[in-house]
Short mmCIF file of C-alpha atoms and ligand atoms in Angstrom, two decimals:
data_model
loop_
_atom_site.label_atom_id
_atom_site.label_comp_id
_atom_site.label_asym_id
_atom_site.label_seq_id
_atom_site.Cartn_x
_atom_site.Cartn_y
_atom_site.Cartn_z
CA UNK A 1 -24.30 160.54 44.12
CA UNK A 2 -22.87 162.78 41.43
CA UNK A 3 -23.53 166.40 41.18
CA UNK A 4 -25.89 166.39 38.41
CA UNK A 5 -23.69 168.77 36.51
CA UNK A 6 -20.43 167.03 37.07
CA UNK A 7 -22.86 163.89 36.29
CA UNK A 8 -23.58 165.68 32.43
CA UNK A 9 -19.70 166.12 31.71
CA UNK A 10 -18.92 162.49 32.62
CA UNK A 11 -21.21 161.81 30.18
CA UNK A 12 -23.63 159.32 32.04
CA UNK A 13 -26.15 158.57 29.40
CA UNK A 14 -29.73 159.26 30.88
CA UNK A 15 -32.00 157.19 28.51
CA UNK A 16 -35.14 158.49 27.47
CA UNK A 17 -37.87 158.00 25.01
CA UNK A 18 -39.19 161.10 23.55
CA UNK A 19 -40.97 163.34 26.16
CA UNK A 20 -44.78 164.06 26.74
CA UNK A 21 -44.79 167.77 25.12
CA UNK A 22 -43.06 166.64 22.17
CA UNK A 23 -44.93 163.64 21.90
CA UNK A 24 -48.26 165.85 22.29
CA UNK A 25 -47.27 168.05 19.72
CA UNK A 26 -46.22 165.51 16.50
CA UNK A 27 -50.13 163.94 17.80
CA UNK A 28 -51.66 167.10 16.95
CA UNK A 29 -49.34 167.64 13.49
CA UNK A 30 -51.90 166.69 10.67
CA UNK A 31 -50.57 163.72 8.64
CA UNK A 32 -50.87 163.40 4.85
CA UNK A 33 -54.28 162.98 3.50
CA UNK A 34 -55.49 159.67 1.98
CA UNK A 35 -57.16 159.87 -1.45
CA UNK A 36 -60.56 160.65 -1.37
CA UNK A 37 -61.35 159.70 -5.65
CA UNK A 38 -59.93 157.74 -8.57
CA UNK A 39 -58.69 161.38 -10.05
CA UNK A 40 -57.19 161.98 -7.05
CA UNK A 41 -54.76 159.13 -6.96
CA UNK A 42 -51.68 159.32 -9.00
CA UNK A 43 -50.33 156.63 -11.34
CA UNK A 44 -47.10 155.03 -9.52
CA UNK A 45 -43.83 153.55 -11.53
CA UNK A 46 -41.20 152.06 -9.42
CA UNK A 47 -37.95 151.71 -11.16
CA UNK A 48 -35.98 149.16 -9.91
CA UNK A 49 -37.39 146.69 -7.97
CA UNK A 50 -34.86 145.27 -5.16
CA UNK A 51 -35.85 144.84 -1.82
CA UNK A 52 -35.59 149.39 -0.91
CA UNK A 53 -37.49 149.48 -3.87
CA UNK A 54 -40.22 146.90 -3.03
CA UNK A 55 -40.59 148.47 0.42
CA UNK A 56 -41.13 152.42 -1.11
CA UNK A 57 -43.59 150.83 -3.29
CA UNK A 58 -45.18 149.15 -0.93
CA UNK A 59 -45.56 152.69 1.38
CA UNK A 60 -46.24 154.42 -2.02
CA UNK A 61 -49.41 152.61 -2.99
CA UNK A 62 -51.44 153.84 -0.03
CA UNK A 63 -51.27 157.12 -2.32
CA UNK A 64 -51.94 156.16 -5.53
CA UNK A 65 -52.15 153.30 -8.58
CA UNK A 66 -49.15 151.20 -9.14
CA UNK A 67 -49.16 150.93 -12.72
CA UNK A 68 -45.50 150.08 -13.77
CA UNK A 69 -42.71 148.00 -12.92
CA UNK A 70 -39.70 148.23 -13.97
CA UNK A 71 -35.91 146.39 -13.80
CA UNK A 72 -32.81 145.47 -15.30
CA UNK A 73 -33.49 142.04 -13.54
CA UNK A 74 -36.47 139.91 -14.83
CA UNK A 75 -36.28 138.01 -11.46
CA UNK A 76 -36.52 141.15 -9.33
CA UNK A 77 -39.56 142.31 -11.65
CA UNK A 78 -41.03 138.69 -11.59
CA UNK A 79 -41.17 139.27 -7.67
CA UNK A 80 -42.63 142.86 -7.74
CA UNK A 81 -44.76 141.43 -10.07
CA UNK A 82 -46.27 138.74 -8.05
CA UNK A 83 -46.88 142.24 -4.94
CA UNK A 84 -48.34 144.06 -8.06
CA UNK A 85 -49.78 141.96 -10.76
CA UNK A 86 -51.82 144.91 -12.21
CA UNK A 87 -48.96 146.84 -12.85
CA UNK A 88 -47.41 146.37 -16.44
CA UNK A 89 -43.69 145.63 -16.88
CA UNK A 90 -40.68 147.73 -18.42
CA UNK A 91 -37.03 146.57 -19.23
CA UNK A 92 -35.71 150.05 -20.04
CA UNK A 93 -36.71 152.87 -17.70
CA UNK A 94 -37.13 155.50 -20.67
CA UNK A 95 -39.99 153.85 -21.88
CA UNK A 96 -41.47 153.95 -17.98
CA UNK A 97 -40.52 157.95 -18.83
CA UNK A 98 -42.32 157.99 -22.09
CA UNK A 99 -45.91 156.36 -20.15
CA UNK A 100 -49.06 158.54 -20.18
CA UNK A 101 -50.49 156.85 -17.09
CA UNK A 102 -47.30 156.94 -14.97
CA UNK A 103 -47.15 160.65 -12.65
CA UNK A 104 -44.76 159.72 -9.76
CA UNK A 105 -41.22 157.73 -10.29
CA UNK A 106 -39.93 155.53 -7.20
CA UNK A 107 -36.14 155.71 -8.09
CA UNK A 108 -35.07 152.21 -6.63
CA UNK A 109 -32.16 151.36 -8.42
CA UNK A 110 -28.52 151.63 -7.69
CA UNK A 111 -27.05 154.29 -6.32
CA UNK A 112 -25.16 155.00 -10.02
CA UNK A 113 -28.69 155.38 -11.72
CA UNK A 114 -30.56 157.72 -9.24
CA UNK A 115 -29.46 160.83 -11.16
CA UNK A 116 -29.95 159.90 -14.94
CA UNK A 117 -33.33 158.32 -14.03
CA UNK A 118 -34.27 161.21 -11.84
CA UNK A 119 -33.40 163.70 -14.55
CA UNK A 120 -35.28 161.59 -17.24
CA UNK A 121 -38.48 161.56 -15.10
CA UNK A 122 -38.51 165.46 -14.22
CA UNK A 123 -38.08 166.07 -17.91
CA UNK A 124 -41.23 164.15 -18.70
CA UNK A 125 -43.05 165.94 -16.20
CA UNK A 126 -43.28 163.05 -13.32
CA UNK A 127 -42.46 163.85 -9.49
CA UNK A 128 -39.74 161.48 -8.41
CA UNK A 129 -39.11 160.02 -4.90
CA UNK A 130 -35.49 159.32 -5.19
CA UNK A 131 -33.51 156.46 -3.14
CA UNK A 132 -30.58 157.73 -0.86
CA UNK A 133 -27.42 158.47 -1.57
CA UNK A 134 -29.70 160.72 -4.09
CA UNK A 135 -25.96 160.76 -6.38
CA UNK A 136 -22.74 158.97 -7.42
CA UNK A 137 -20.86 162.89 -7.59
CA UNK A 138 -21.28 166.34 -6.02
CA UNK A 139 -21.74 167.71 -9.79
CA UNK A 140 -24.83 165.27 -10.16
CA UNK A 141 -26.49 166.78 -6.89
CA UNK A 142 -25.86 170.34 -8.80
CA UNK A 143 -27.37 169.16 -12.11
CA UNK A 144 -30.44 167.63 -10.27
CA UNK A 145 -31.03 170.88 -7.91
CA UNK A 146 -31.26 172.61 -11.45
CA UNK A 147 -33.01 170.46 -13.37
CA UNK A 148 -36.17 170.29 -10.60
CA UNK A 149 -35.97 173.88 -10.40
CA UNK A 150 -36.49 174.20 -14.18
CA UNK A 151 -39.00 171.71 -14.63
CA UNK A 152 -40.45 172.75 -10.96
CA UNK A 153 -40.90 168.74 -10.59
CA UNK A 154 -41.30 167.41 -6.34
CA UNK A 155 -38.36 165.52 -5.59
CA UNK A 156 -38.01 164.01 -2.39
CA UNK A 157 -34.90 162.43 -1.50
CA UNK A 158 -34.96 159.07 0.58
CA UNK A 159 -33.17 160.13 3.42
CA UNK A 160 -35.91 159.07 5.77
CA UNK A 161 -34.47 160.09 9.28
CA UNK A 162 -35.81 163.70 8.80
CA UNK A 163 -39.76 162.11 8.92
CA UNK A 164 -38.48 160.44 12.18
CA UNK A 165 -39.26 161.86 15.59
CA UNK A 166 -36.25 161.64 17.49
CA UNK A 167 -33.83 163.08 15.04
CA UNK A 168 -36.57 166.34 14.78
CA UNK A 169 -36.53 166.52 18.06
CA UNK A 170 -32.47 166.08 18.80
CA UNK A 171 -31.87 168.93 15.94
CA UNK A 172 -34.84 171.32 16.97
CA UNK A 173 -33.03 171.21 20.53
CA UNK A 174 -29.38 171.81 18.97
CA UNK A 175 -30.75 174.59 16.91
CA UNK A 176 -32.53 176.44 19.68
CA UNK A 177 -29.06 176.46 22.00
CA UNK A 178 -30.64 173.71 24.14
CA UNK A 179 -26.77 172.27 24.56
CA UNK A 180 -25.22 176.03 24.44
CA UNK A 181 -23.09 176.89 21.79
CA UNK A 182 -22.50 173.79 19.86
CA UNK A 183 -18.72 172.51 19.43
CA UNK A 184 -18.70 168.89 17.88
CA UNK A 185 -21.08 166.70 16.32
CA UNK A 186 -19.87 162.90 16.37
CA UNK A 187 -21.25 160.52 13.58
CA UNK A 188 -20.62 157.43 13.69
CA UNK A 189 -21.58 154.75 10.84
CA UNK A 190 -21.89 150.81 10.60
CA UNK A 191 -18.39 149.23 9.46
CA UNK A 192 -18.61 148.26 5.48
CA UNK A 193 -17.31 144.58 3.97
CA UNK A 194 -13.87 144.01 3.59
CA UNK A 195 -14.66 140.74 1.74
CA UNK A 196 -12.67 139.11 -1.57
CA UNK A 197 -11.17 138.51 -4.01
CA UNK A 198 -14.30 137.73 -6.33
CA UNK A 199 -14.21 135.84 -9.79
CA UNK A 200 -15.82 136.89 -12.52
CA UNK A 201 -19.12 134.39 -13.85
CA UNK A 202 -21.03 134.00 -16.81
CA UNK A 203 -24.20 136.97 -16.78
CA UNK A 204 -27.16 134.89 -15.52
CA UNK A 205 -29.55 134.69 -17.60
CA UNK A 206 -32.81 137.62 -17.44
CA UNK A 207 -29.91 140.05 -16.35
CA UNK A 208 -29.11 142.52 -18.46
CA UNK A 209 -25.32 143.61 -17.17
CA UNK A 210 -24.68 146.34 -19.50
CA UNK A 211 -27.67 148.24 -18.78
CA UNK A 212 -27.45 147.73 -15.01
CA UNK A 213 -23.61 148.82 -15.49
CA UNK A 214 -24.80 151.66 -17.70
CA UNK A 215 -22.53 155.12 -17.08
CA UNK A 216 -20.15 153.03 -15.09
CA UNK A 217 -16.66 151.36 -16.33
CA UNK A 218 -17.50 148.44 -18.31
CA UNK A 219 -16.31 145.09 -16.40
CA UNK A 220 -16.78 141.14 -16.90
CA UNK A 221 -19.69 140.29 -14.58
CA UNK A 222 -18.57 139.36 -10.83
CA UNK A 223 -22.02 138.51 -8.93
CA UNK A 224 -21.09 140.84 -6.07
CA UNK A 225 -20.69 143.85 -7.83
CA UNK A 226 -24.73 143.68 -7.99
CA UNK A 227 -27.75 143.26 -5.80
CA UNK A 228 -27.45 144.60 -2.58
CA UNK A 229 -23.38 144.02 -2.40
CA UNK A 230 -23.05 147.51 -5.15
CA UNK A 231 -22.18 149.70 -2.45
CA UNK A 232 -18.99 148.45 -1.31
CA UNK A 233 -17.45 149.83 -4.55
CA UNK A 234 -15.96 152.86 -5.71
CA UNK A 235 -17.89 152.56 -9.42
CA UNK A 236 -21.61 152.59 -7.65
CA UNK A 237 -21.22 153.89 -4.39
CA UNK A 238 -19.08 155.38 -1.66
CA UNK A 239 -19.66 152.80 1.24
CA UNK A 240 -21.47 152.75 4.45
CA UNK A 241 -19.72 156.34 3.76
CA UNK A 242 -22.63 157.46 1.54
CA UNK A 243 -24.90 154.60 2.15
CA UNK A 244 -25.41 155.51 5.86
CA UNK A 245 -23.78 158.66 5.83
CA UNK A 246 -27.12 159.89 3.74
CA UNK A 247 -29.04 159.86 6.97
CA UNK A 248 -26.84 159.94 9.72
CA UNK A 249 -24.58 163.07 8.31
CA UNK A 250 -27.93 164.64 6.77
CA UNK A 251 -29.02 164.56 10.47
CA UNK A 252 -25.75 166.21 11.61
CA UNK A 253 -26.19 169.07 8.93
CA UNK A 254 -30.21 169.47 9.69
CA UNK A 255 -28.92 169.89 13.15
CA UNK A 256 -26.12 172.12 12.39
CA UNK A 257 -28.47 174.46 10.00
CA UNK A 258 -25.21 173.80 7.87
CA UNK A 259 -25.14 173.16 3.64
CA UNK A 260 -21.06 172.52 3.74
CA UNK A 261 -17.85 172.43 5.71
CA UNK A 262 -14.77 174.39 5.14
CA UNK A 263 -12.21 171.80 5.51
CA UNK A 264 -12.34 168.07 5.49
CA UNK A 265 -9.53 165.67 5.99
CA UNK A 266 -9.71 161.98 6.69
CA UNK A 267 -8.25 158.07 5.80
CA UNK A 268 -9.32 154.28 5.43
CA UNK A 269 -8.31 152.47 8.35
CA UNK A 270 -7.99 149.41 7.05
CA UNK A 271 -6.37 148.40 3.92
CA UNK A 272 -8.93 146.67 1.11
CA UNK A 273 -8.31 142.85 0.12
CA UNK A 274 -7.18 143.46 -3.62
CA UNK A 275 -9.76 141.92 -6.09
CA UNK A 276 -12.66 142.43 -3.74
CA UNK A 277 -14.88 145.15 -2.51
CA UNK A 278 -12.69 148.56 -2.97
CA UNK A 279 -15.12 151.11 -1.14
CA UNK A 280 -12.99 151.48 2.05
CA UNK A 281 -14.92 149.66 5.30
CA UNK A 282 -13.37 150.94 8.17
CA UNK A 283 -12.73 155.01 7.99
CA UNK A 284 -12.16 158.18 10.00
CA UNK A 285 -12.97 161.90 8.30
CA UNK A 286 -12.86 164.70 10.06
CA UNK A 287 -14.95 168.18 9.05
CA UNK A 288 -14.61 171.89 10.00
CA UNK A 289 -17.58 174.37 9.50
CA UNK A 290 -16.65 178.26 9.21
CA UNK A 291 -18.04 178.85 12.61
CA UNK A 292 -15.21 176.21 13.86
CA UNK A 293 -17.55 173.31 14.68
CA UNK A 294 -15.75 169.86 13.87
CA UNK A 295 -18.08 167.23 12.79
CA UNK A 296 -16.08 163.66 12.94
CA UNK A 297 -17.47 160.73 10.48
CA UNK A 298 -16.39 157.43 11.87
CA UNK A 299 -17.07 153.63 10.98
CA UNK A 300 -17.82 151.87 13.88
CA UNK A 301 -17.49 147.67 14.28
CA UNK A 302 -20.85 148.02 17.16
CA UNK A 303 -22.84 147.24 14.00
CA UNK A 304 -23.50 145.75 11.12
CA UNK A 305 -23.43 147.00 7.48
CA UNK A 306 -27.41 146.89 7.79
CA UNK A 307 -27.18 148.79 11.41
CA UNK A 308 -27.79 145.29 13.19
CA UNK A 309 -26.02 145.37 16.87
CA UNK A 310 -23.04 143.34 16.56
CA UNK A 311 -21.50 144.38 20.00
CA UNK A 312 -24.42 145.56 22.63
CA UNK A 313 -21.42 147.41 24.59
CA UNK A 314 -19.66 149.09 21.80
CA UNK A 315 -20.25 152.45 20.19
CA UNK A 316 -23.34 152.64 18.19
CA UNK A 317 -24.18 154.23 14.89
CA UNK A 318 -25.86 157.44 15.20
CA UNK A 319 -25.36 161.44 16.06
CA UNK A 320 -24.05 163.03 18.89
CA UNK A 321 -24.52 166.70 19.41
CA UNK A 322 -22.03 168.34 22.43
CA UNK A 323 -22.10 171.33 23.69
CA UNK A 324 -21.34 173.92 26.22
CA UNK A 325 -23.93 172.77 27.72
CA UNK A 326 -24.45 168.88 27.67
CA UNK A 327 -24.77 166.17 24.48
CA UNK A 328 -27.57 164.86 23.08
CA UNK A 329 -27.22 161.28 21.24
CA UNK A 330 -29.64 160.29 18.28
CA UNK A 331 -30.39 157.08 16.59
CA UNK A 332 -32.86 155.03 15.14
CA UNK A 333 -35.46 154.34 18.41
CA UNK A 334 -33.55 156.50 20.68
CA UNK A 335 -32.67 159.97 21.72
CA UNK A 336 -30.54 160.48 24.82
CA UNK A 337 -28.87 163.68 26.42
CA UNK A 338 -26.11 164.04 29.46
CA UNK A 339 -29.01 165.40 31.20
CA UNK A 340 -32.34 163.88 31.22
CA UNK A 341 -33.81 167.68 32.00
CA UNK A 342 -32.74 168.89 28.36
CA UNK A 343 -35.46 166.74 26.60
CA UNK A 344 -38.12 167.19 29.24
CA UNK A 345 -38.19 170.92 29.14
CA UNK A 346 -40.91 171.78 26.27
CA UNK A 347 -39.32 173.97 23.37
CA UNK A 348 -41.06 177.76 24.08
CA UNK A 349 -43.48 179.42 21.80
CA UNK A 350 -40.38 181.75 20.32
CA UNK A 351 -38.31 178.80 19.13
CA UNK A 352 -37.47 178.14 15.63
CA UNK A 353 -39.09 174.77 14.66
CA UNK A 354 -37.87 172.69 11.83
CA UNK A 355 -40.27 171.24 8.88
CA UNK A 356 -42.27 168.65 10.41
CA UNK A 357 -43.18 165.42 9.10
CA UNK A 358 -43.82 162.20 10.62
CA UNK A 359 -44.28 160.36 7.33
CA UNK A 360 -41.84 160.36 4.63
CA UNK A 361 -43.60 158.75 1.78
CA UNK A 362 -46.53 160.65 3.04
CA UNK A 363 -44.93 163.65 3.32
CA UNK A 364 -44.12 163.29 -0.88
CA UNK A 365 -47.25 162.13 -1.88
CA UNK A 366 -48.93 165.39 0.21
CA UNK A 367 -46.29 168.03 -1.84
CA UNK A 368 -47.13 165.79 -5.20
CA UNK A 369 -51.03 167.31 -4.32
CA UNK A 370 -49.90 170.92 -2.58
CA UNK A 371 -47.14 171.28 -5.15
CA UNK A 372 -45.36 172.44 -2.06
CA UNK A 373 -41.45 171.63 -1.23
CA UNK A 374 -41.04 168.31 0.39
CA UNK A 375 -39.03 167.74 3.76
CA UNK A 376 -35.74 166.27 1.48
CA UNK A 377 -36.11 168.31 -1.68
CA UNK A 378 -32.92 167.93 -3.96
CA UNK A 379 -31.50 170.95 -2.32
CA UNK A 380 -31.14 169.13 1.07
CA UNK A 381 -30.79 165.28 -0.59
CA UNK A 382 -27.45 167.07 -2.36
CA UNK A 383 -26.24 168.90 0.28
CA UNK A 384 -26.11 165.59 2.58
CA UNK A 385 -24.61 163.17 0.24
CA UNK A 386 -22.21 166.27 -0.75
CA UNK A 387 -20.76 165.97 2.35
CA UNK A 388 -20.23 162.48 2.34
CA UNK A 389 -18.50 162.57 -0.97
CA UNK A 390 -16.48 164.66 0.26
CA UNK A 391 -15.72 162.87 2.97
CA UNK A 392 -14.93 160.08 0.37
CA UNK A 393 -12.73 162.19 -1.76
CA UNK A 394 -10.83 163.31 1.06
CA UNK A 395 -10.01 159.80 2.40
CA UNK A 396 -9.19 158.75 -1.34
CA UNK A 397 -6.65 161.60 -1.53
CA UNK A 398 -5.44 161.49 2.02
CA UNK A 399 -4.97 165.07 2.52
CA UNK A 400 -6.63 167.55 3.81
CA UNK A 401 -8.70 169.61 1.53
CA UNK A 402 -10.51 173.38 1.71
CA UNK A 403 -13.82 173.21 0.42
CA UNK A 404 -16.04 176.41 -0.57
CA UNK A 405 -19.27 175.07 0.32
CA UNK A 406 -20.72 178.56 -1.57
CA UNK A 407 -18.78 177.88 -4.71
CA UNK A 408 -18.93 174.42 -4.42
CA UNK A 409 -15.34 173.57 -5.49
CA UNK A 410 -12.22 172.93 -3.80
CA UNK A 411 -10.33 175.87 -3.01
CA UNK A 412 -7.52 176.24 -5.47
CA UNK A 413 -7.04 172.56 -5.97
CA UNK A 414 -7.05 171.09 -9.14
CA UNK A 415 -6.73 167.48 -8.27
CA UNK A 416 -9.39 167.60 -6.23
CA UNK A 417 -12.17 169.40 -7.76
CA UNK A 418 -11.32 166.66 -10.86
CA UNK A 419 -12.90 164.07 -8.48
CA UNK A 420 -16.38 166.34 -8.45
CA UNK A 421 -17.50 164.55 -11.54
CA UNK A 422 -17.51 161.26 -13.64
CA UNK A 423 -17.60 161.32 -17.42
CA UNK A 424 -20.78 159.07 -17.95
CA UNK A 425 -19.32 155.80 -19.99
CA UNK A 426 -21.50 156.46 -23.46
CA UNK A 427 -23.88 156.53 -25.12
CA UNK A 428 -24.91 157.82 -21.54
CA UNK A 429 -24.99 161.65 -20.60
CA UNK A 430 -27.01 163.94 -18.97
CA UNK A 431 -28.48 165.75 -21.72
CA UNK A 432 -29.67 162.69 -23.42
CA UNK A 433 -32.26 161.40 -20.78
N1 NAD B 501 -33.73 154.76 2.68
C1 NAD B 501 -33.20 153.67 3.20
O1 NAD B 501 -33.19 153.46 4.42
C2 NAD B 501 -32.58 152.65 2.29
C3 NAD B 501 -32.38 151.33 2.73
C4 NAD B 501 -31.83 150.40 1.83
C5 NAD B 501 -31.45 150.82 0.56
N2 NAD B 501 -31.63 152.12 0.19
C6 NAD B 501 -31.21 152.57 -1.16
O2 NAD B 501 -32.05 151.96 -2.13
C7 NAD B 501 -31.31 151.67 -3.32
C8 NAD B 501 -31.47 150.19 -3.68
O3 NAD B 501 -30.91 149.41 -2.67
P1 NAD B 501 -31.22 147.85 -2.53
O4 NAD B 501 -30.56 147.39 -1.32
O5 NAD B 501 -32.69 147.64 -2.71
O6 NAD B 501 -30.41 147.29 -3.80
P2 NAD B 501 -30.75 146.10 -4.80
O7 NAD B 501 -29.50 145.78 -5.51
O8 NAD B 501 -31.47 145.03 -4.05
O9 NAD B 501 -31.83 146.75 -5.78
C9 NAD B 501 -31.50 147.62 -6.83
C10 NAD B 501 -32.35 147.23 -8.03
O10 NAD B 501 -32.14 148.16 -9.08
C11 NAD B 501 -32.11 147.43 -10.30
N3 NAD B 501 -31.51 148.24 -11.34
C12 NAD B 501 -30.19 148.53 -11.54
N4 NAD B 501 -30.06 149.33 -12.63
C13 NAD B 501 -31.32 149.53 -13.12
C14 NAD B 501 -31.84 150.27 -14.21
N5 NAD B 501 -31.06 150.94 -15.08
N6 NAD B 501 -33.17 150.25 -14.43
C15 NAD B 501 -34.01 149.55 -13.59
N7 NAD B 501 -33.56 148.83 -12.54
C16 NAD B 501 -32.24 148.84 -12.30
C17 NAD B 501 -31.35 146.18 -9.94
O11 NAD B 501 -31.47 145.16 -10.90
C18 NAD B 501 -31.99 145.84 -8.59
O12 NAD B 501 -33.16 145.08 -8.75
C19 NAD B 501 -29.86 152.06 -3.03
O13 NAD B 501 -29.58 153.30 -3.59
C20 NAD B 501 -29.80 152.13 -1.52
O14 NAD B 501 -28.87 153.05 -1.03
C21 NAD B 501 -32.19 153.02 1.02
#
C-alpha cells in the first residue's frame, strides 16, 4: 500500500459523493419560496423558444404566469405553444418589451441576441434571466453591468453550475486553503464540430433569417448556421470555448475569488474545414493571474459537444483545483480530491462561505421578490464569459496578450483591444433597444 501522502501526489483519484456535513448543511439552506397569491406571481415572457429556452420556461413557471412567447421561428413558437397555450405569441421581441403583463424576460435566444434583448428588457423595467454565454464581446458584458445598475433591474445569468452542490463545495474548499496555496486550475471542455463545407438553401418558410441574423454579418441562409449548430461560429458564438467555458471557467474563477487574468496566450489545434463551422473545435489557452496561478483551458475528445462520454477512460470535462496540498476535481455529478480526507473534514465555523443556492431558477425568481442580488448577477455572468473571450481572442491572434483585468483592456495593444467589440450590423445598436 501507498503512503497516503505519496498516494495524493500520484494523483489516485479517491471518488466521493458529497460528504454528510455538507450534505446536512445545503438540507437546512431554505430554498426559494413558492407563490402564495395571484399578485404574488409574476407575468413570464420567454424569448426564444429552442429547446434551453423551453427547459428555463419550463423551471420558470413554478414562479409565476407564462404569458408570452416569443421567436424568430414560427415552428419553435408553434411547439412552446402547444407547453403553453395560454401564453400569447410575439414575432419581434420589442413588442414582448413594450407588454404591460410581462415582469420577468427568459433570454433564450442565440448567444448574439442575449445582450440587445437583455438591455431592451431592463429598460422597460422587466428582470431578465439571461442564457449563458450572457455576451458575443467583453464590451457587451460592460454595457450590461451598467445598464442593470442604472435601471437596478435582477439579472441572473444562466451559468447554472454555481446553484450546483459540488462545484460550491469544490470552490468553498479551494477558497478556505483546503489544498494549500493554490497553483493551477485545469479546465477542460467538450471538443466542438469540425464539420463542412455547408451550402447555402432557400430560408424555410415561418423563419425570419434577417431578424434571427440581426447585429450579425448579413449571409445567404446555410441551415447550420441556426438552431442549435450557431455556436460553432465566430459571428454567434465562440465555441465549446464560450459555450462550456460559461460554466466550467466561471467555476474556475468562483474558485479562484478571481474577476481576470493578467496574461493569456493560447491556439486551435486543429485546422477548420473551409466553408464549414469556423469556431475552432479542438484548442489549448493558457491564463496567468497576478498572484502567478496558471489556469489552462483545454478541449478535450472524452466528450461530446453536449458533455456526453465519448471515451469512459479519457479525460473528462470539468475543473481541477491543485495545490500544495492535494487536487480536487469537479464536474457535473462528481467531486473528487487526491485525498478522500479533504472533503470529509467539515468546513469550521470561521470559514468564508460562498453565496449559496441550490436552485438556480429559484434562486432568480426569490431576488425578483427580495430585490436582492442573484447568485450570477451580470457582474459575475461578464466576468466568466470575459475570460473565455479572451481566451478566444487570444487563440484568434496567436500571441500572447497582457490583459488589465481592472481596466479591462489589453495592455498597450491596439490590435487586440479592437477585438473587444463588434459594430452592431444596423439599424441595430445599443442605444436603440
Ligand atoms: N445553461 C445551460 O446549460 C445551457 C444549455 C444549452 C443551451 N444554453 C444556451 O441557451 C441558448 C439557446 O441555445 P439552444 O441550444 O436552445 O439554441 P436553439 O437554436 O435551439 O434556440 C435558440 C432560439 O432562439 C431563437 N431566436 C433567435 N433570434 C431570436 C430573436 N431575435 N428573437 C426571438 N427568438 C430568437 C431561435 O429561432 C431559436 O428558436 C444559447 O445561448 C445557449 O448557449 C444554455
Amino acid at each position: 500500500m501507498s503512503h497516503p501522502t505519496r498516494r495524493r501526489f500520484l494523483g489516485t483519484a479517491a471518488a466521493a459523493t458529497l460528504p454528510a456535513w455538507f450534505l446536512d448543511e445545503c438540507r437546512a439552506q431554505p430554498g426559494p419560496k413558492s407563490p402564495t397569491s395571484k399578485n404574488d406571481t409574476p407575468g413570464i415572457a420567454l424569448v426564444g423558444c429552442g429547446g434551453q429556452g423551453q427547459g428555463d420556461l419550463g423551471s420558470a413557471a413554478r414562479f409565476g404566469r407564462v404569458v408570452a412567447l416569443c421567436d424568430v421561428d414560427d415552428g419553435h413558437l408553434a411547439a412552446a405553444a402547444k407547453r403553453w397555450p395560454a401564453a400569447a405569441h410575439e414575432h419581434d421581441f420589442r413588442k414582448v418589451m413594450e407588454r404591460k403583463d410581462v415582469d420577468v424576460v427568459i433570454c433564450g435566444t442565440v448567444d448574439h441576441w442575449h445582450t440587445l434583448v437583455s438591455l431592451a428588457a431592463m429598460r422597460a423595467g422587466k428582470d431578465v434571466y439571461c442564457e449563458k454565454p450572457l455576451t458575443l464581446t467583453i464590451d457587451e458584458g460592460k454595457r450590461l453591468v451598467e445598464a442593470q445598475s442604472k435601471t437596478k433591474r435582477i439579472l441572473q445569468t444562466g451559468s447554472q453550475q454555481r446553484s450546483d452542490k459540488n462545484f460550491r463545495l469544490a470552490c468553498e474548499l479551494v477558497r478556505n486553503g483546503r489544498l494549500g496555496k493554490i497553483k493551477e486550475v485545469d479546465v477542460w471542455l467538450p471538443e466542438g464540430r469540425r464539420e463542412g463545407p455547408f451550402k447555402p438553401a432557400p430560408v424555410p418558410n415561418g423563419f425570419d433569417w434577417d431578424l434571427w441574423q440581426g447585429p450579425t454579418p448579413a449571409v445567404e441562409y446555410v441551415p447550420e448556421r441556426t438552431h442549435v449548430t450557431f455556436r460553432y461560429w465566430w459571428d454567434y458564438s465562440g465555441g465549446t470555448m464560450t459555450d462550456w467555458g460559461a460554466h466550467h471557467n466561471d467555476i474556475a474563477l468562483w474558485g479562484l475569488g478571481q474577476t481576470g487574468p493578467v496574461k493569456v496566450s493560447g491556439k486551435p489545434t486543429v485546422e477548420m474545414i473551409p466553408g464549414g463551422f469556423t469556431a475552432a473545435s479542438k484548442y489549448a489557452v493558457e491564463y496567468t493571474y497576478a498572484d502567478g496561478v496558471v489556469h489552462r483551458c483545454r478541449s478535450t475528445p472524452a466528450n461530446n459537444w453536449f458533455g456526453g462520454v465519448v471515451d469512459p477512460k479519457g479525460q473528462q470535462h470539468g475543473v481541477k483545483f491543485t495545490g500544495a496540498d492535494g487536487w480536487i476535481f469537479v464536474t457535473r455529478g462528481k467531486i473528487e480530491a487526491s485525498d478522500p480526507e479533504l472533503l470529509k473534514k467539515p468546513l469550521p465555523a470561521s470559514a468564508t462561505r460562498l453565496y449559496a443556492s441550490n436552485d438556480h431558477m429559484g434562486n432568480f425568481f426569490e431576488c425578483v421578490r427580495t430585490r436582492k442580488p442573484p447568485i450570477c448577477d451580470a457582474e459575475v455572468g461578464y466576468r466568466s464569459v470575459s475570460v473565455c473571450h479572451l481566451g478566444v481572442i487570444a487563440m484568434r491572434l496567436g500571441r500572447e496578450l497582457k490583459w488589465d483585468p481592472m481596466g479591462e483592456q489589453f495592455v498597450d495593444d491596439k490590435e487586440a483591444n479592437k477585438w473587444l467589440a463588434r459594430e452592431p450590423r444596423k439599424p441595430w445598436s445599443y442605444d436603440a433597444v
